[in-house]
Amino acid sequence: MTHVQVKSVIEDVLRRIIAERGGAPVTMTGDTALLGGTVPIDSLDLATLVVELEGHFGIDPFKEGFIEFRTLDELAALYATG
């Protein structure tokens, strides 16, 4: 999947996680910080997101250790294949 397609999937999953927690919808861009920014999620939500992305894309970019990322674009780049 392309970077844009991956980013769209991540945004969809994040919106669902936020809604399940009773949070208000947020506007996200590639530069949106995933923790400590405008996205109302915590580290447990982020872990949930990563597990769901692994199931969706069938790859685990963290299998050999944690890779630092801060923004939506940086996370999408870990899963994009084209």
Coordinates of C-alpha atoms in Angstrom, one line a residue:
M1 CA 0.0 0.0 0.0
T2 CA 1.1 3.5 -0.6
H3 CA 1.9 6.0 2.1
V4 CA -1.4 7.8 1.5
Q5 CA -3.4 4.6 1.7
V6 CA -1.6 3.6 4.9
K7 CA -2.2 7.0 6.4
S8 CA -5.9 6.8 5.6
V9 CA -6.1 3.4 7.4
I10 CA -4.3 4.7 10.4
E11 CA -6.6 7.7 10.6
D12 CA -9.7 5.5 10.4
V13 CA -8.4 3.2 13.2
L14 CA -7.5 6.3 15.3
R15 CA -10.9 7.8 14.8
R16 CA -12.5 4.6 16.0
I17 CA -10.3 4.3 19.1
I18 CA -11.0 7.9 20.0
A19 CA -14.8 7.4 19.5
E20 CA -14.7 4.3 21.6
R21 CA -13.2 6.3 24.4
G22 CA -15.9 9.0 24.0
G23 CA -13.5 11.5 22.6
A24 CA -14.4 14.2 20.1
P25 CA -13.3 13.8 16.5
V26 CA -10.1 15.5 15.6
T27 CA -8.6 16.7 12.3
M28 CA -5.3 14.9 11.5
T29 CA -2.5 15.8 9.1
G30 CA 0.7 14.0 8.4
D31 CA 2.4 16.3 10.9
T32 CA 0.0 15.4 13.7
A33 CA 1.8 14.2 16.8
L34 CA 0.3 11.0 18.0
L35 CA 1.1 11.4 21.7
G36 CA 1.0 14.7 23.6
G37 CA -0.6 16.5 20.7
T38 CA -4.1 17.1 19.5
V39 CA -4.9 13.4 19.2
P40 CA -6.6 12.4 22.5
I41 CA -4.9 9.0 23.0
D42 CA -2.6 7.5 25.6
S43 CA 0.2 5.0 25.3
L44 CA -2.2 2.1 25.7
D45 CA -4.3 3.4 22.8
L46 CA -1.1 3.7 20.7
A47 CA -0.2 0.1 21.5
T48 CA -3.7 -1.0 20.5
L49 CA -3.3 1.0 17.3
V50 CA 0.0 -0.7 16.5
V51 CA -1.5 -4.2 17.1
E52 CA -4.4 -3.5 14.9
L53 CA -2.1 -2.2 12.1
E54 CA 0.0 -5.3 12.3
G55 CA -3.2 -7.4 11.8
H56 CA -4.4 -5.2 9.0
F57 CA -1.2 -4.9 7.0
G58 CA 0.3 -8.3 8.0
I59 CA 3.7 -6.8 9.0
D60 CA 5.3 -5.8 12.2
P61 CA 7.9 -3.1 11.7
F62 CA 8.8 -3.4 15.4
K63 CA 9.6 -7.1 15.4
E64 CA 13.3 -6.4 15.9
G65 CA 12.8 -3.6 18.4
F66 CA 11.1 -0.3 18.8
I67 CA 11.4 2.3 16.1
E68 CA 10.9 5.8 17.2
F69 CA 8.1 7.7 15.6
R70 CA 6.2 10.8 16.6
T71 CA 3.8 11.8 13.8
L72 CA 1.1 10.2 11.7
D73 CA 3.4 10.4 8.6
E74 CA 6.3 8.8 10.5
L75 CA 4.1 5.9 11.6
A76 CA 2.6 5.5 8.1
A77 CA 6.1 5.3 6.6
L78 CA 6.8 2.2 8.7
Y79 CA 3.9 0.3 7.0
A80 CA 3.9 1.7 3.5
T81 CA 5.2 -0.5 0.8
G82 CA 4.9 1.6 -2.3

